[in-house]
Every structure is written in structure tokens, then in C-alpha cells.
mmCIF file of C-alpha atoms in Angstrom:
data_model
loop_
_atom_site.group_PDB
_atom_site.id
_atom_site.type_symbol
_atom_site.label_atom_id
_atom_site.label_comp_id
_atom_site.label_asym_id
_atom_site.label_seq_id
_atom_site.Cartn_x
_atom_site.Cartn_y
_atom_site.Cartn_z
ATOM 1 C CA MET K 1 -12.329 6.827 -14.212
ATOM 2 C CA ALA K 2 -11.941 5.302 -10.851
ATOM 3 C CA ARG K 3 -10.024 6.906 -8.319
ATOM 4 C CA ILE K 4 -7.557 4.229 -7.221
ATOM 5 C CA LEU K 5 -6.959 3.673 -3.521
ATOM 6 C CA ALA K 6 -3.937 1.226 -2.710
ATOM 7 C CA VAL K 7 -3.769 -0.011 0.950
ATOM 8 C CA ALA K 8 -0.497 -0.466 2.483
ATOM 9 C CA ASN K 9 2.121 -1.152 4.606
ATOM 10 C CA GLN K 10 4.689 -3.565 4.990
ATOM 11 C CA LYS K 11 4.274 -3.976 8.554
ATOM 12 C CA GLY K 12 1.500 -6.926 9.178
ATOM 13 C CA GLY K 13 -1.772 -6.903 11.617
ATOM 14 C CA VAL K 14 -2.178 -3.595 11.331
ATOM 15 C CA GLY K 15 -6.117 -4.569 9.469
ATOM 16 C CA LYS K 16 -4.899 -3.884 5.242
ATOM 17 C CA THR K 17 -7.050 -6.443 4.864
ATOM 18 C CA THR K 18 -9.410 -6.131 6.972
ATOM 19 C CA THR K 19 -10.025 -1.983 5.719
ATOM 20 C CA SER K 20 -9.930 -3.484 1.954
ATOM 21 C CA VAL K 21 -12.839 -5.429 2.266
ATOM 22 C CA ASN K 22 -14.764 -3.573 4.388
ATOM 23 C CA LEU K 23 -14.402 -0.215 3.273
ATOM 24 C CA ALA K 24 -15.545 -1.759 -0.227
ATOM 25 C CA ALA K 25 -18.195 -3.121 1.474
ATOM 26 C CA ALA K 26 -18.859 0.368 2.617
ATOM 27 C CA LEU K 27 -18.305 2.217 -0.392
ATOM 28 C CA ALA K 28 -20.998 -0.655 -1.696
ATOM 29 C CA ALA K 29 -23.770 0.351 0.573
ATOM 30 C CA ALA K 30 -23.264 3.902 -0.640
ATOM 31 C CA ARG K 31 -23.978 2.890 -3.835
ATOM 32 C CA ARG K 32 -20.543 3.155 -5.286
ATOM 33 C CA LYS K 33 -19.557 0.594 -8.237
ATOM 34 C CA VAL K 34 -16.385 -1.109 -6.246
ATOM 35 C CA LEU K 35 -12.971 -3.206 -7.147
ATOM 36 C CA LEU K 36 -11.614 -4.954 -4.270
ATOM 37 C CA VAL K 37 -8.051 -5.926 -5.958
ATOM 38 C CA ASP K 38 -6.482 -8.617 -3.468
ATOM 39 C CA LEU K 39 -2.906 -8.344 -4.438
ATOM 40 C CA ASP K 40 -1.439 -10.738 -1.662
ATOM 41 C CA PRO K 41 -0.483 -14.127 -2.308
ATOM 42 C CA GLN K 42 -2.149 -15.086 1.424
ATOM 43 C CA GLY K 43 -5.412 -14.170 -0.260
ATOM 44 C CA ASN K 44 -7.284 -13.581 2.538
ATOM 45 C CA ALA K 45 -8.836 -9.900 0.783
ATOM 46 C CA THR K 46 -10.816 -13.117 -0.687
ATOM 47 C CA MET K 47 -11.475 -15.025 1.103
ATOM 48 C CA ALA K 48 -12.822 -12.586 3.647
ATOM 49 C CA SER K 49 -15.300 -11.313 0.999
ATOM 50 C CA GLY K 50 -17.034 -14.560 0.664
ATOM 51 C CA VAL K 51 -15.007 -16.693 -2.227
ATOM 52 C CA ASP K 52 -12.915 -19.802 -2.226
ATOM 53 C CA LYS K 53 -9.889 -18.736 -2.443
ATOM 54 C CA HIS K 54 -8.363 -22.292 -4.222
ATOM 55 C CA GLU K 55 -11.535 -22.067 -6.353
ATOM 56 C CA ALA K 56 -10.773 -18.911 -7.474
ATOM 57 C CA LYS K 57 -9.594 -19.342 -11.267
ATOM 58 C CA PRO K 58 -7.455 -17.943 -13.177
ATOM 59 C CA ASN K 59 -7.476 -15.204 -10.722
ATOM 60 C CA GLY K 60 -4.916 -12.172 -10.107
ATOM 61 C CA CYS K 61 -2.151 -14.300 -11.332
ATOM 62 C CA GLU K 62 -2.977 -14.680 -15.131
ATOM 63 C CA VAL K 63 -4.461 -11.123 -15.153
ATOM 64 C CA LEU K 64 -1.113 -9.781 -14.260
ATOM 65 C CA LEU K 65 0.549 -12.030 -16.719
ATOM 66 C CA ASP K 66 -1.644 -10.688 -19.438
ATOM 67 C CA GLU K 67 -2.971 -14.817 -20.050
ATOM 68 C CA ALA K 68 -6.588 -13.943 -18.963
ATOM 69 C CA GLU K 69 -8.607 -10.601 -19.508
ATOM 70 C CA ILE K 70 -9.708 -8.814 -16.027
ATOM 71 C CA GLY K 71 -13.132 -8.635 -17.250
ATOM 72 C CA ASP K 72 -13.324 -12.822 -17.186
ATOM 73 C CA VAL K 73 -11.933 -13.041 -13.986
ATOM 74 C CA LEU K 74 -13.605 -10.471 -12.079
ATOM 75 C CA VAL K 75 -16.352 -12.216 -9.546
ATOM 76 C CA ARG K 76 -19.260 -10.049 -7.852
ATOM 77 C CA THR K 77 -19.401 -10.479 -3.925
ATOM 78 C CA GLU K 78 -22.903 -10.339 -2.043
ATOM 79 C CA ALA K 79 -21.834 -7.022 -0.595
ATOM 80 C CA GLY K 80 -22.161 -5.688 -3.905
ATOM 81 C CA PHE K 81 -18.154 -5.518 -4.609
ATOM 82 C CA ASP K 82 -16.627 -6.858 -7.555
ATOM 83 C CA LEU K 83 -13.448 -9.115 -6.421
ATOM 84 C CA LEU K 84 -10.130 -9.394 -9.085
ATOM 85 C CA PRO K 85 -9.255 -12.525 -6.261
ATOM 86 C CA GLY K 86 -5.839 -13.670 -5.107
ATOM 87 C CA ASN K 87 -3.993 -16.244 -4.179
ATOM 88 C CA GLY K 88 -0.872 -17.562 -3.795
ATOM 89 C CA ASP K 89 -0.045 -17.547 -7.324
ATOM 90 C CA LEU K 90 0.947 -14.626 -6.837
ATOM 91 C CA THR K 91 4.010 -15.179 -6.175
ATOM 92 C CA ALA K 92 4.864 -17.020 -8.921
ATOM 93 C CA ALA K 93 3.245 -14.223 -11.014
ATOM 94 C CA GLU K 94 5.565 -12.054 -8.855
ATOM 95 C CA LEU K 95 8.673 -14.071 -9.703
ATOM 96 C CA LYS K 96 7.910 -14.170 -13.170
ATOM 97 C CA LEU K 97 7.647 -10.359 -14.341
ATOM 98 C CA MET K 98 10.453 -9.750 -12.191
ATOM 99 C CA ASP K 99 12.786 -9.793 -15.639
ATOM 100 C CA GLY K 100 9.770 -8.727 -17.865
ATOM 101 C CA LEU K 101 9.364 -5.411 -19.297
ATOM 102 C CA ALA K 102 7.474 -2.216 -17.463
ATOM 103 C CA ARG K 103 7.060 -4.989 -15.212
ATOM 104 C CA GLU K 104 5.570 -2.180 -12.326
ATOM 105 C CA HIS K 105 3.330 -1.298 -14.755
ATOM 106 C CA ARG K 106 1.420 -4.894 -15.166
ATOM 107 C CA LEU K 107 -1.483 -4.015 -12.975
ATOM 108 C CA LYS K 108 -2.042 -0.323 -14.039
ATOM 109 C CA GLU K 109 -2.181 -1.511 -17.850
ATOM 110 C CA GLN K 110 -4.665 -4.254 -16.146
ATOM 111 C CA LEU K 111 -7.227 -1.756 -14.175
ATOM 112 C CA ALA K 112 -6.827 0.585 -17.529
ATOM 113 C CA LYS K 113 -8.776 -1.320 -18.999
ATOM 114 C CA VAL K 114 -12.077 -1.564 -16.276
ATOM 115 C CA SER K 115 -11.821 1.809 -14.536
ATOM 116 C CA ASP K 116 -14.675 3.547 -16.345
ATOM 117 C CA ARG K 117 -17.030 1.139 -15.002
ATOM 118 C CA TYR K 118 -15.666 1.642 -11.360
ATOM 119 C CA HIS K 119 -16.045 4.540 -8.812
ATOM 120 C CA THR K 120 -13.135 3.390 -7.044
ATOM 121 C CA ILE K 121 -10.798 0.300 -7.270
ATOM 122 C CA LEU K 122 -9.106 -0.779 -3.833
ATOM 123 C CA ILE K 123 -5.845 -2.144 -3.717
ATOM 124 C CA ASP K 124 -5.210 -4.336 -0.991
ATOM 125 C CA CYS K 125 -1.537 -4.855 -0.749
ATOM 126 C CA PRO K 126 0.842 -7.384 0.054
ATOM 127 C CA PRO K 127 2.788 -6.484 3.660
ATOM 128 C CA SER K 128 6.036 -6.601 1.692
ATOM 129 C CA LEU K 129 7.624 -3.629 -0.141
ATOM 130 C CA HIS K 130 8.172 -5.483 -3.298
ATOM 131 C CA LEU K 131 7.030 -5.647 -6.616
ATOM 132 C CA LEU K 132 3.457 -6.404 -6.103
ATOM 133 C CA THR K 133 2.764 -3.862 -3.841
ATOM 134 C CA LEU K 134 4.940 -1.599 -6.316
ATOM 135 C CA ASN K 135 2.707 -2.337 -8.519
ATOM 136 C CA ALA K 136 -0.327 -1.319 -6.344
ATOM 137 C CA LEU K 137 1.459 2.069 -5.912
ATOM 138 C CA THR K 138 2.518 2.406 -9.411
ATOM 139 C CA ALA K 139 -1.516 2.528 -10.100
ATOM 140 C CA ALA K 140 -2.189 4.390 -7.362
ATOM 141 C CA ASP K 141 -3.658 7.856 -7.298
ATOM 142 C CA GLY K 142 -3.790 7.260 -3.817
ATOM 143 C CA VAL K 143 -2.259 6.106 -0.557
ATOM 144 C CA LEU K 144 -3.963 4.605 2.583
ATOM 145 C CA ILE K 145 -2.416 3.624 5.422
ATOM 146 C CA PRO K 146 -3.645 1.539 7.971
ATOM 147 C CA VAL K 147 -1.317 2.303 11.561
ATOM 148 C CA GLN K 148 -1.980 0.455 14.232
ATOM 149 C CA CYS K 149 -2.331 1.915 17.359
ATOM 150 C CA GLU K 150 -0.052 -0.453 19.611
ATOM 151 C CA TYR K 151 3.861 -0.383 20.606
ATOM 152 C CA PHE K 152 5.849 0.162 17.046
ATOM 153 C CA ALA K 153 3.589 1.963 15.711
ATOM 154 C CA LEU K 154 5.837 4.489 13.294
ATOM 155 C CA GLU K 155 7.790 0.986 12.931
ATOM 156 C CA GLY K 156 8.455 1.163 9.186
ATOM 157 C CA LEU K 157 6.348 3.699 8.015
ATOM 158 C CA SER K 158 9.344 5.703 7.607
ATOM 159 C CA SER K 159 10.264 3.326 4.770
ATOM 160 C CA LEU K 160 7.529 3.117 3.081
ATOM 161 C CA LEU K 161 7.323 6.975 2.495
ATOM 162 C CA ASP K 162 10.655 6.595 1.412
ATOM 163 C CA THR K 163 9.424 4.223 -1.070
ATOM 164 C CA ILE K 164 6.352 6.084 -2.267
ATOM 165 C CA SER K 165 8.939 9.263 -2.284
ATOM 166 C CA ALA K 166 11.371 6.857 -4.722
ATOM 167 C CA VAL K 167 7.732 5.632 -7.019
ATOM 168 C CA ARG K 168 6.398 9.579 -6.913
ATOM 169 C CA GLN K 169 9.694 10.464 -8.539
ATOM 170 C CA ARG K 170 10.474 7.974 -11.053
ATOM 171 C CA LEU K 171 6.667 6.076 -11.679
ATOM 172 C CA ASN K 172 4.490 8.072 -10.086
ATOM 173 C CA PRO K 173 4.237 11.180 -10.256
ATOM 174 C CA LYS K 174 0.747 11.998 -9.295
ATOM 175 C CA LEU K 175 0.247 9.530 -6.162
ATOM 176 C CA GLU K 176 0.100 10.667 -2.488
ATOM 177 C CA VAL K 177 -0.778 9.261 0.717
ATOM 178 C CA GLU K 178 -4.710 9.718 0.945
ATOM 179 C CA GLY K 179 -4.255 9.377 4.983
ATOM 180 C CA LEU K 180 -3.568 7.207 7.772
ATOM 181 C CA LEU K 181 -6.321 5.106 9.053
ATOM 182 C CA ARG K 182 -5.903 4.744 13.541
ATOM 183 C CA THR K 183 -6.685 0.858 13.072
ATOM 184 C CA MET K 184 -7.575 -1.162 16.719
ATOM 185 C CA TYR K 185 -7.784 1.822 18.788
ATOM 186 C CA ASP K 186 -8.688 1.270 22.133
ATOM 187 C CA VAL K 187 -9.799 4.407 24.304
ATOM 188 C CA ARG K 188 -9.346 3.160 27.201
ATOM 189 C CA ASN K 189 -5.901 2.248 26.660
ATOM 190 C CA ASN K 190 -3.201 5.245 27.630
ATOM 191 C CA LEU K 191 -0.770 3.704 24.996
ATOM 192 C CA GLY K 192 -2.912 3.839 22.113
ATOM 193 C CA ASN K 193 -3.988 7.378 22.495
ATOM 194 C CA GLU K 194 -0.222 8.064 23.167
ATOM 195 C CA VAL K 195 0.583 6.557 19.571
ATOM 196 C CA SER K 196 -2.800 8.849 18.500
ATOM 197 C CA ALA K 197 -1.288 12.083 19.061
ATOM 198 C CA GLN K 198 2.380 11.546 17.208
ATOM 199 C CA LEU K 199 0.476 10.425 14.751
ATOM 200 C CA THR K 200 -1.275 14.133 14.288
ATOM 201 C CA GLN K 201 1.512 15.489 15.462
ATOM 202 C CA HIS K 202 3.877 14.192 12.177
ATOM 203 C CA PHE K 203 1.365 14.108 9.621
ATOM 204 C CA GLY K 204 -1.485 16.632 10.516
ATOM 205 C CA GLU K 205 -4.326 16.610 8.723
ATOM 206 C CA LYS K 206 -3.522 13.403 6.493
ATOM 207 C CA VAL K 207 -4.407 11.509 9.682
ATOM 208 C CA LEU K 208 -8.086 10.802 9.172
ATOM 209 C CA ARG K 209 -11.010 11.547 11.083
ATOM 210 C CA SER K 210 -12.428 7.698 11.039
ATOM 211 C CA ILE K 211 -10.741 5.474 14.213
ATOM 212 C CA ILE K 212 -11.849 1.630 13.978
ATOM 213 C CA PRO K 213 -11.542 0.336 17.393
ATOM 214 C CA ARG K 214 -11.271 -3.069 18.765
ATOM 215 C CA ASN K 215 -13.753 -5.251 18.076
ATOM 216 C CA VAL K 216 -14.967 -8.593 18.221
ATOM 217 C CA ARG K 217 -17.665 -9.251 16.314
ATOM 218 C CA LEU K 218 -14.870 -7.210 13.571
ATOM 219 C CA ALA K 219 -12.585 -10.054 13.936
ATOM 220 C CA GLU K 220 -15.372 -12.737 13.781
ATOM 221 C CA ALA K 221 -16.290 -12.017 9.981
ATOM 222 C CA PRO K 222 -13.627 -12.932 8.375
ATOM 223 C CA SER K 223 -14.071 -16.747 9.665
ATOM 224 C CA HIS K 224 -17.846 -16.310 8.102
ATOM 225 C CA GLY K 225 -16.689 -14.687 4.744
ATOM 226 C CA GLN K 226 -18.112 -11.742 5.450
ATOM 227 C CA PRO K 227 -17.891 -8.035 5.251
ATOM 228 C CA ILE K 228 -19.219 -6.256 8.671
ATOM 229 C CA HIS K 229 -22.340 -4.820 7.608
ATOM 230 C CA LEU K 230 -23.715 -8.236 6.732
ATOM 231 C CA TYR K 231 -21.792 -9.820 9.679
ATOM 232 C CA ASP K 232 -23.216 -7.772 11.927
ATOM 233 C CA ARG K 233 -24.445 -3.462 11.214
ATOM 234 C CA GLY K 234 -24.956 -2.809 14.508
ATOM 235 C CA SER K 235 -21.613 -3.096 15.708
ATOM 236 C CA ARG K 236 -18.748 -0.567 16.258
ATOM 237 C CA GLY K 237 -16.302 -1.550 13.708
ATOM 238 C CA ALA K 238 -19.050 -1.824 10.851
ATOM 239 C CA ILE K 239 -20.783 1.810 12.108
ATOM 240 C CA ALA K 240 -16.542 3.192 12.447
ATOM 241 C CA TYR K 241 -16.794 2.094 8.734
ATOM 242 C CA ILE K 242 -19.235 3.228 6.968
ATOM 243 C CA GLY K 243 -17.933 6.313 8.917
ATOM 244 C CA LEU K 244 -14.482 5.745 7.067
ATOM 245 C CA ALA K 245 -16.547 5.556 3.445
ATOM 246 C CA GLY K 246 -17.816 8.977 4.087
ATOM 247 C CA GLU K 247 -15.314 10.395 5.028
ATOM 248 C CA ILE K 248 -13.919 9.167 1.815
ATOM 249 C CA ILE K 249 -15.931 10.466 -0.410
ATOM 250 C CA ARG K 250 -16.363 13.184 1.165
ATOM 251 C CA ARG K 251 -12.542 14.236 0.711
ATOM 252 C CA GLU K 252 -13.022 12.693 -3.225
ATOM 253 C CA ARG K 253 -15.059 15.721 -3.619
ATOM 254 C CA ALA K 254 -12.868 18.340 -1.934
ATOM 255 C CA MET K 255 -10.225 17.169 -4.177
ATOM 256 C CA LYS K 256 -12.148 17.688 -7.290
ATOM 257 C CA ALA K 257 -13.345 21.473 -6.418
ATOM 258 C CA GLU K 258 -9.613 22.483 -5.276
ATOM 259 C CA GLY K 259 -7.189 20.620 -6.988
ATOM 260 C CA ALA K 260 -5.756 17.855 -5.969
ATOM 261 C CA GLY K 261 -2.792 19.454 -5.064
ATOM 262 C CA ASP K 262 -3.967 21.056 -2.385
ATOM 263 C CA LEU K 263 -3.814 17.824 -0.560
ATOM 264 C CA ALA K 264 -0.523 16.566 -1.327
ATOM 265 C CA VAL K 265 1.817 15.887 1.510
ATOM 266 C CA ASP K 266 5.388 16.530 1.663
ATOM 267 C CA LEU K 267 7.365 12.932 2.422
ATOM 268 C CA ASP K 268 10.119 14.066 3.904
ATOM 269 C CA GLU K 269 8.931 16.711 6.335
ATOM 270 C CA ALA K 270 5.731 14.258 6.924
ATOM 271 C CA ALA K 271 8.497 11.548 8.090
ATOM 272 C CA PRO K 272 8.419 11.103 11.313
ATOM 273 C CA ASP K 273 11.584 10.322 13.178
ATOM 274 C CA THR K 274 11.249 6.425 14.525
ATOM 275 C CA SER K 275 15.508 6.399 15.243
ATOM 276 C CA GLY K 276 14.769 6.393 19.146
ATOM 277 C CA ALA K 277 12.548 4.525 20.889
ATOM 278 C CA ALA K 278 9.523 3.826 20.418
ATOM 279 C CA PRO K 279 5.968 5.425 22.417
ATOM 280 C CA THR K 280 6.237 5.367 25.812
ATOM 281 C CA THR K 281 3.539 4.803 28.794
ATOM 282 C CA SER K 282 3.644 7.430 31.469
#
């Protein structure tokens, strides 16, 4: 059975899609069988994987509405991972699911049909905490949270952690925080260093060792419809995501050896106090 990770943060522009696509490619390069689910109506993960979102029909919308078999919708990408494409149709699917029975479980039910084919399933979530994201959290084993190392980085984290806690209580008891991933990091920036220190102070071992730097080549890759390791394998961005893939694999092995409960996080204790001012520079 695949381990399912939702890549989520309701704050936009923190690197969710970049992380979803490039982590999927890096895991595939490590000979893991990977499925990437584009659950964002913007369809950016689909485009960044080299698939035209406008031509992707049927897609995740039909799968969620049980109008198409998930196995018939999956697309093989150049980078070696499979993709469940998404586009603006997902907004219509979300609206139609509002009055449906077990509406939060639709994605979980569909992924169960193909989970034995993969080692890892990654879900690129939309920048919101609405029904599509709830579907992702209900289906997932863990949540990978990209956090931009810039001003207001902690803004919204409390809401996300509250949502994860509520999902654990009501919908998915096994859900845990896989880790916080520092993105868009510039070692020359004092603010970035302060944000990184704050995250480590609040979340301890839940802050992943891997750090994704600001990198021009990483920003260029999506416009070419390629993950970074195909666009520029030697770039700092590519090396960072290869390191992240290795860390994710090691954590999975540790969880199997020690038991998933040992890595669970107390969300109430870990939630940062964001009622005051954002981090300041010296």
C-alpha cells in the first residue's frame, strides 16, 4: 500500500506545487513508483508535469464524481511518475460534492483502487481549507507543509494545524504532520534565518533538514513543463529536491521500524502563537 502525503498550506505562493512536482520526480528518479494528484483547480502541477491541463479530459473532476475510473485517467509523465491531472473542472466537482454523502471521503475511496501500484502518492492541495483540501487530508497518512522563509511565514499555520487536528478527530485518526519544509530560503537574508530559527523552536524535529533555496532555474522549470531535475539536473534546486526525496524515504523507513506513533506531533503544543507580530529583523 502506498504512503499518501498531502502537500498543503492555505497560504499561497509558498511552493506547494513546486514541491509536489519536483518531489514526485525526485522519488521517481530514486526508482520509487509515484502518483501525483493535482487537486488544485489552477492545474499548475499538471502543466509543470508536462501535461496540458486544457486537454486533460477526463481528469480529477470526473474521478471525484465517480464518472470515470481513476485507472483510465492517469497519465504517465516524462519524469517517470503517474499523474492524476486537474484543472478548473475541480471547482465544479467541489460544488457538486457539497451535498453528497461522505463527501470528504471521495478521494480516499478512489485512491484505494490504485494505491497498491505505488510506493508514494503525493497530493497537491489548493491554497484553501475547503472541501478539496479536506478530501486530501482525509485520504492522507501525512501532511507535508511548505513554509516560505519570509515575512508572515507563520501566518495561517495555526489554522492549518487546527484543521489537521479536527480531521484527525473526526475523519482520519492516522493523519499526522510529516514535516515542515522551508522553501525559498536565502542564506544571505537575515529574515530567512530568523524564520528558520522560529520554525525549529516551535516544531523541533518536525522541521525537515532539507531546505529549498531560492533558485532561478527552479522558477523557470514549470514554464518548460519539466521538473527541475529534467530541466537542469545540476542546479541547486534539483539537488535540494533530491535531498528531500532521500529524507522522505529515510523517514518512511524509520516509521516502519519504530512505529508511526513515535513521530506523531502534538498539534496543540506545536501550534505557534501568531497573535503577535511577525518575525522582525535585527
